[in-house]
XYZ file of C-alpha atoms in Angstrom:
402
model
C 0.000 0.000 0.000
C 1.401 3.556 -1.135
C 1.125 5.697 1.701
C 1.021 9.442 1.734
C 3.184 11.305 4.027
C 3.039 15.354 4.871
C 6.219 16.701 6.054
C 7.247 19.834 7.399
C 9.772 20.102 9.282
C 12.529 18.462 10.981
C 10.975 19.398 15.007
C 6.878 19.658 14.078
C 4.406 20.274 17.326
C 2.350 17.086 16.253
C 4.067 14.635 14.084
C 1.613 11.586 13.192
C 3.248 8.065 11.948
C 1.370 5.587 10.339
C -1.712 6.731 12.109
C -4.720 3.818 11.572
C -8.281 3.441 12.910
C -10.229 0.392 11.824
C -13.829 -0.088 13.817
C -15.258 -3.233 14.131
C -17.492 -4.081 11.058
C -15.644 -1.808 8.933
C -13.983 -3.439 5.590
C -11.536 -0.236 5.507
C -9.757 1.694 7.940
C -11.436 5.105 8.656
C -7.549 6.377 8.868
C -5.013 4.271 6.886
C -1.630 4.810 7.944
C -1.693 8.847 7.731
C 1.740 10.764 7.894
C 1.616 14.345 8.856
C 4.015 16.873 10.971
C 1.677 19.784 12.200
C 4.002 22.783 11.928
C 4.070 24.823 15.771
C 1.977 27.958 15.720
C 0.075 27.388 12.281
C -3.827 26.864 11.727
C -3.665 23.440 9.390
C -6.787 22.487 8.715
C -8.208 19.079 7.692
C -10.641 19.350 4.386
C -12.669 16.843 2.359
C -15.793 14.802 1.437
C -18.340 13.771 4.214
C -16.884 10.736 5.321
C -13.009 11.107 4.450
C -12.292 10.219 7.781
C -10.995 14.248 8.834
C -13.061 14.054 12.471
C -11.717 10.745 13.014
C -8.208 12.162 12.454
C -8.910 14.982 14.967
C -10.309 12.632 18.037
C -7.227 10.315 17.527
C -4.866 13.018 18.178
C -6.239 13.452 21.840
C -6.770 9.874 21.763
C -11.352 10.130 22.857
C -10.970 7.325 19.977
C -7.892 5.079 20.555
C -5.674 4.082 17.513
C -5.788 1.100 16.343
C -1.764 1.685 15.626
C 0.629 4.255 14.400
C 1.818 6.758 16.624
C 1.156 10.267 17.900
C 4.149 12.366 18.582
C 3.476 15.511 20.522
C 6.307 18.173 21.258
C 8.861 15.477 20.562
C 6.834 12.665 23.216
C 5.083 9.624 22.049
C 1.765 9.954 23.731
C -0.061 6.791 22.077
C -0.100 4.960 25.721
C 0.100 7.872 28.015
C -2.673 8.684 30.039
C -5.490 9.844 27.923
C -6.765 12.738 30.165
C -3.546 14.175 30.980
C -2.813 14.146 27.225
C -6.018 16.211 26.968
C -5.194 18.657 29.343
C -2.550 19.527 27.167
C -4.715 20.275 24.378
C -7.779 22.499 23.913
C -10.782 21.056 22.560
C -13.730 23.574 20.501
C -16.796 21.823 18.432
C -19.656 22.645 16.784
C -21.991 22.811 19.662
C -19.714 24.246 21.930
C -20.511 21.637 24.301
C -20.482 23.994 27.399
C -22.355 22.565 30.432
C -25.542 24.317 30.723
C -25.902 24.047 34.637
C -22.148 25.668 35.123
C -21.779 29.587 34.745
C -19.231 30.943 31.894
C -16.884 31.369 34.289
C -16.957 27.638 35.738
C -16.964 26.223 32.520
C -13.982 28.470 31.862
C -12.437 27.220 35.024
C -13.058 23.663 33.939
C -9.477 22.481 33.393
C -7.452 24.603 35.480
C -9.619 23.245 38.641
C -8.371 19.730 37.382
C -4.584 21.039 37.601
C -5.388 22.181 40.984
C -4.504 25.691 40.484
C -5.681 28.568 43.301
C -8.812 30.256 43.001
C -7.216 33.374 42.558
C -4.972 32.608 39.973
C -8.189 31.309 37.861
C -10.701 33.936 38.958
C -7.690 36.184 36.867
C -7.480 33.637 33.879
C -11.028 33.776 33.331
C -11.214 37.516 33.030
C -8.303 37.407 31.215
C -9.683 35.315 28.783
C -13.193 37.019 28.850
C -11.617 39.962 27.459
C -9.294 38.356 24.982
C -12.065 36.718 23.632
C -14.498 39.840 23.502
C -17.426 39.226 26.359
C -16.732 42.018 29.005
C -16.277 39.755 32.260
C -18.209 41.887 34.629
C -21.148 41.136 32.184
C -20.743 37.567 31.216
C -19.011 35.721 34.090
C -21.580 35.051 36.102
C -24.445 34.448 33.289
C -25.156 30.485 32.062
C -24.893 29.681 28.654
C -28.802 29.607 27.474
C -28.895 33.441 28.319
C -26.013 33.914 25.525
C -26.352 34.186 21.774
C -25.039 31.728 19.890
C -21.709 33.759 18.551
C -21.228 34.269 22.362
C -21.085 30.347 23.727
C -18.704 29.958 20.769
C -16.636 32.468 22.011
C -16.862 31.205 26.010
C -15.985 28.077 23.799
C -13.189 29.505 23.078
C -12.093 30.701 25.983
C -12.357 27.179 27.830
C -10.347 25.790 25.491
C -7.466 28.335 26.036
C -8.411 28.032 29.846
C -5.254 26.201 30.904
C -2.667 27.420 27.719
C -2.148 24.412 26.076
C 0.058 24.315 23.034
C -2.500 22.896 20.820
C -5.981 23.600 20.105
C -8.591 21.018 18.229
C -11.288 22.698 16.520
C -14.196 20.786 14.864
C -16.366 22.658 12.794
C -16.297 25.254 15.267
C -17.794 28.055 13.399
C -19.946 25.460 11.267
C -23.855 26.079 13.289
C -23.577 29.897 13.861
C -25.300 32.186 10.677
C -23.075 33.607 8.362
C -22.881 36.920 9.054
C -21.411 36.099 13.214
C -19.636 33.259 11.176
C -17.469 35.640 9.379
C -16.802 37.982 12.697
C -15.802 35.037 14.333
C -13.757 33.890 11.903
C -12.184 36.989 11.656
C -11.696 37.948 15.339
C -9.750 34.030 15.823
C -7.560 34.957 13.131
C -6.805 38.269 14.748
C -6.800 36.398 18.044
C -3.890 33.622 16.816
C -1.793 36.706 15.997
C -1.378 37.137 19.607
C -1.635 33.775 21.124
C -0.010 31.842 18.324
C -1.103 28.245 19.112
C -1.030 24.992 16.748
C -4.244 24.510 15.645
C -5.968 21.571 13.884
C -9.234 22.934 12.415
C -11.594 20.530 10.913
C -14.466 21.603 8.160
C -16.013 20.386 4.963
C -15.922 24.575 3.791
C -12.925 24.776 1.005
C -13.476 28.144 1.516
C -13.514 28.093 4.894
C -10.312 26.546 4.666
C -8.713 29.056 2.329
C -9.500 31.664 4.424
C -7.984 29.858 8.095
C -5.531 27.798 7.024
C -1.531 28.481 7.114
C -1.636 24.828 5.562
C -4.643 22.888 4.384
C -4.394 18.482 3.797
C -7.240 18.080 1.567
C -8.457 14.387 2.303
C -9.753 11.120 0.324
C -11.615 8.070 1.729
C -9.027 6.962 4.687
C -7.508 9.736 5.780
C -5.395 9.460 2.797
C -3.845 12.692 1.609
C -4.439 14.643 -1.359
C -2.577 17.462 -1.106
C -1.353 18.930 1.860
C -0.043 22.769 0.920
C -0.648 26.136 1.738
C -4.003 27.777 0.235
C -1.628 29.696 -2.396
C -0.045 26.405 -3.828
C -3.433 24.534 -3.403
C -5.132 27.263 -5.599
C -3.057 27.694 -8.128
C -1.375 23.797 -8.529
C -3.681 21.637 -7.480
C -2.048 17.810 -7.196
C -4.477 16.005 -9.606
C -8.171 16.095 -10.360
C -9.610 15.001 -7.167
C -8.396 18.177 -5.607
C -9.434 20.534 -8.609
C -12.808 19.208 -8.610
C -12.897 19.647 -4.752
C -11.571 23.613 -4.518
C -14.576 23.788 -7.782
C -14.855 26.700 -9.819
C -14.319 30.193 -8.937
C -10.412 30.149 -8.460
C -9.742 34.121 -8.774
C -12.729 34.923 -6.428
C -11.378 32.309 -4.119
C -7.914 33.881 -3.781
C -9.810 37.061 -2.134
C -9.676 34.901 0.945
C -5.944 34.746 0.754
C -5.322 38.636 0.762
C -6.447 41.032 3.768
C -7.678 44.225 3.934
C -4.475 45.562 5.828
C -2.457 44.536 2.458
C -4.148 46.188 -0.183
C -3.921 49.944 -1.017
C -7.193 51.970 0.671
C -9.568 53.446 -1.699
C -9.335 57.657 -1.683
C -13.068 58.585 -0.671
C -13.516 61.883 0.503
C -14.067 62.672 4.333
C -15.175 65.389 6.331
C -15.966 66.392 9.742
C -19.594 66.042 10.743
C -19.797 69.725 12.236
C -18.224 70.884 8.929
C -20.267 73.465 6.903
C -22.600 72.545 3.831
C -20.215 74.281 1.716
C -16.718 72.797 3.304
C -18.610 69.138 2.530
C -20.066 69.692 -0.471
C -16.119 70.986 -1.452
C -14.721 68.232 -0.387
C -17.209 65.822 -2.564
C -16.474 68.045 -5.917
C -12.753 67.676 -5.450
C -13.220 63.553 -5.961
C -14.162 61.687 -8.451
C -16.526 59.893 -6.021
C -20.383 59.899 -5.147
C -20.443 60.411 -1.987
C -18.607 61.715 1.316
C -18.275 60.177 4.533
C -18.868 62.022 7.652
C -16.564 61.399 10.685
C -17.938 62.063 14.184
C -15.379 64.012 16.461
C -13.626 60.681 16.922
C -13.024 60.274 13.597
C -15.716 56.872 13.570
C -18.160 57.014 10.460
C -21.051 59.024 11.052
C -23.126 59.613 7.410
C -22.862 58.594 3.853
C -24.112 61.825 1.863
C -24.215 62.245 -1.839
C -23.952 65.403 -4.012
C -27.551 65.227 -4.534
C -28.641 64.692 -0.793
C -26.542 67.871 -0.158
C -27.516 69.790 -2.701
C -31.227 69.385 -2.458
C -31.776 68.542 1.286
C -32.032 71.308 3.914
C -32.074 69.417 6.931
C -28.745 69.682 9.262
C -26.094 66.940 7.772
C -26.364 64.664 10.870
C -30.092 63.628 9.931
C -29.663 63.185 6.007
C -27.897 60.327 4.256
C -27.364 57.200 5.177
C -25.100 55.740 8.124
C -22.210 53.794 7.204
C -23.418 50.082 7.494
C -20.064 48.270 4.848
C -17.652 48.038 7.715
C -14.622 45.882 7.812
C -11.600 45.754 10.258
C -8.153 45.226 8.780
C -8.209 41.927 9.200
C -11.082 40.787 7.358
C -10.088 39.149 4.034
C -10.816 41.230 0.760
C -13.684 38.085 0.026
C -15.311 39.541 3.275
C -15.389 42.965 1.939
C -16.748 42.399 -1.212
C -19.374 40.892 0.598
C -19.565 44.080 2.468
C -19.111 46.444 -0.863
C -22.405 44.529 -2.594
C -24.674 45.178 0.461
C -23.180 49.071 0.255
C -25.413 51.663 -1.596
C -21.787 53.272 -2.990
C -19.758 49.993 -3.945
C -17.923 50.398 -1.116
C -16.185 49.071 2.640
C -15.301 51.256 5.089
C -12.452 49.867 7.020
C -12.098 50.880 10.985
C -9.762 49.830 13.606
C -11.118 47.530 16.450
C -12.082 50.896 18.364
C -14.336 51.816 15.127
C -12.169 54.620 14.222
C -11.603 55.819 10.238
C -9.381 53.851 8.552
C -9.836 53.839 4.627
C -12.076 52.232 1.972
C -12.192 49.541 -0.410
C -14.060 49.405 -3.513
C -14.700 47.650 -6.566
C -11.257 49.187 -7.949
C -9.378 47.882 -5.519
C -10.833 43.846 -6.022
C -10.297 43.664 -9.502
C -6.302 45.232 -8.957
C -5.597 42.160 -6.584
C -7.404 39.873 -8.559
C -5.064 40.941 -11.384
C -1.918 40.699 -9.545
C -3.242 37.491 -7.829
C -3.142 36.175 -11.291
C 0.102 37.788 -12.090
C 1.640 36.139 -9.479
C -0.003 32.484 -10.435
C 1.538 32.779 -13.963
C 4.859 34.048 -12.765
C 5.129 31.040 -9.874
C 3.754 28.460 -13.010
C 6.485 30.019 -15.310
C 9.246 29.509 -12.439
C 7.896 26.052 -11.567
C 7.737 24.889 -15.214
C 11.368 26.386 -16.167
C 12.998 24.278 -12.633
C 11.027 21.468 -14.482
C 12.990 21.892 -17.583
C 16.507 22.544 -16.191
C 16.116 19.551 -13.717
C 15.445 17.228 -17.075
C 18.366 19.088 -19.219
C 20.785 18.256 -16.222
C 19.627 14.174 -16.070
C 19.577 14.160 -19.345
């Protein structure tokens, strides 16, 4: 039997050998003999067809379903035959449901694991806050609540936050954004991604999204039947080589729009919209406007955070004071939403375009339409030049065996 193997490096956070799970009844292993390193501090996520065998792979690594053989290496340790729950204390655990206990406040279900480790009450009473912040529920408001008085972007963030509880290395995420609607689905997305820039954990994300993949993943293993690996690259490579058929017909069609998941806001060049001041005169806004090429100005209240959308008609025709005419600002993105998230945005937006703010809502830029289709050319730029480079190594590697 061929087997597939995914290295990275010579010292990887997770390194899994020969990895197998047959269950009884089965006539094929749900895993067959996977190889994979797990880089430290990169999101790789696990991608493929319902029943590929990419949950399996997750619940072996923390061993709630025992191998039937192979080996998991973690931080240089074989912990195949340690004990199970003190392997799991070591790694953070987030699914689709959450799976908080609904008779324990947020802040005991925070406190889960670090009760376990026997740490002091004081030291956890200051975890829990600190991860109540970090994760964007104000403690004095949330630590005391249960979780059927929070929405359901808000258990996935306590979810979150209990799986960080005790700072383990690595964190297992299943689906984890995969039951919330897609508008909190894309916040949440975004706010982990901002989140990992600080905490920097390896993180094994499952989903069935490609997309979702594209836009989390340092690395993504797309998966066949088994657990057997596809392709396991980063979304660049993946996009723009896939390995065969099997992963073309998987990533679909749509390549270019794709990519927008790969680039962020805080990358591209901002849009120039004109601004003013919302206590500016008639005359100073209506200026400003006729000095663009643009259809509109945005208003900035005195701490420079979107205020009003007004056209050259609306000022023009409309006597009423410039706080109550126009429209307010709804197309807003943070820096580190992906440029797919702000087209989203830019279509919902009477003027084709985002208006990016800071995490304190303060004025950052825009993007528009303009500024898609430039990285979407140089996207493709980029594709052709890499294809060029790849195909001309191809060449000189069969001149010199030749």
């Amino acid at each position: 039997m061929t087997t597939t193997t995914a290295s990275i490096s010579a010292d990887p956070m997770i390194r899994l050998q020969q990895l197998t799970k047959t269950f009884p009844g089965q006539g094929r292993p749900a895993v067959e003999q996977l190889d994979m390193d797990i880089p430290a501090g990169e999101i790789v996520i696990l991608v493929g067809p319902s029943g590929c065998g990419k949950t399996t792979t997750m619940r072996l690594i923390n061993r709630l379903i025992e191998p039937t053989s192979g080996r998991i290496i973690l931080e240089g340790e074989d912990v195949t035959k340690v004990n199970p729950d003190q392997l799991r204390r070591r790694i953070g655990y987030v699914i689709q449901q959450v799976g908080l206990f609904p008779h324990h406040t947020i802040s005991d279900n925070i406190a889960t694991v670090p009760r376990m480790l026997r740490w002091d009450e004081k030291r956890i009473r200051a975890r829990v806050d600190e991860l109540l912040s970090m994760v964007g529920l104000d403690p004095g408001t949330y630590r005391h609540r249960y979780p059927k008085h929070l929405s359901g972007g808000q258990r996935q963030r306590a979810g979150v936050a209990r799986a960080l509880s005790a700072d383990p290395p690595v964190m297992l995420m299943d689906e984890p954004f995969g039951a919330i609607d897609p508008i909190t689905r894309d916040r949440l997305q975004n706010e982990f991604l901002r989140l990992q820039e600080t905490i920097r954990k390896t993180i094994i994300f499952v989903t069935h999204d490609i997309d979702e993949a594209i836009k989390m993943g340092d690395r993504i293993a797309i998966l066949r039947e088994g657990s057997q690996i596809a392709q396991f690259d980063t979304p660049e490579r993946i996009l723009s080589a896939p390995a065969d058929d099997f992963v073309a017909d998987f990533i679909g069609h749509g390549a270019s729009l794709k990519r927008l998941n790969l680039s962020r806001v805080r990358d591209v060049a901002l849009s120039d919209w004109p601004i003013a001041r919302i206590d500016s005169s008639r005359a100073e806004v209506l200026a400003a406007l006729q000095a663009s090429d643009k259809g509109a100005v945005l208003l900035l209240d005195a701490d420079r955070r979107p205020a009003r959308w007004l056209s050259g008609r609306e000022l023009q025709r409309d006597d009423r004071p410039l706080n109550e005419i126009g429209l307010p600002p709804e197309a807003l993105v943070q820096p580190h939403a992906t440029l797919a998230d702000a087209l989203n945005e830019m279509l919902k937006s009477r003027y084709g375009c985002a208006t990016v703010v800071d995490a304190d809502g303060v004025y950052q830029g825009n993007v528009d339409f303009a500024t898609v289709s430039a990285e979407i050319q140089e996207m493709r730029r980029d594709a052709r030049d890499r294809s060029r480079a790849e195909a001309d190594e191809v060449h000189a590697a069969g001149a010199a065996n030749a």
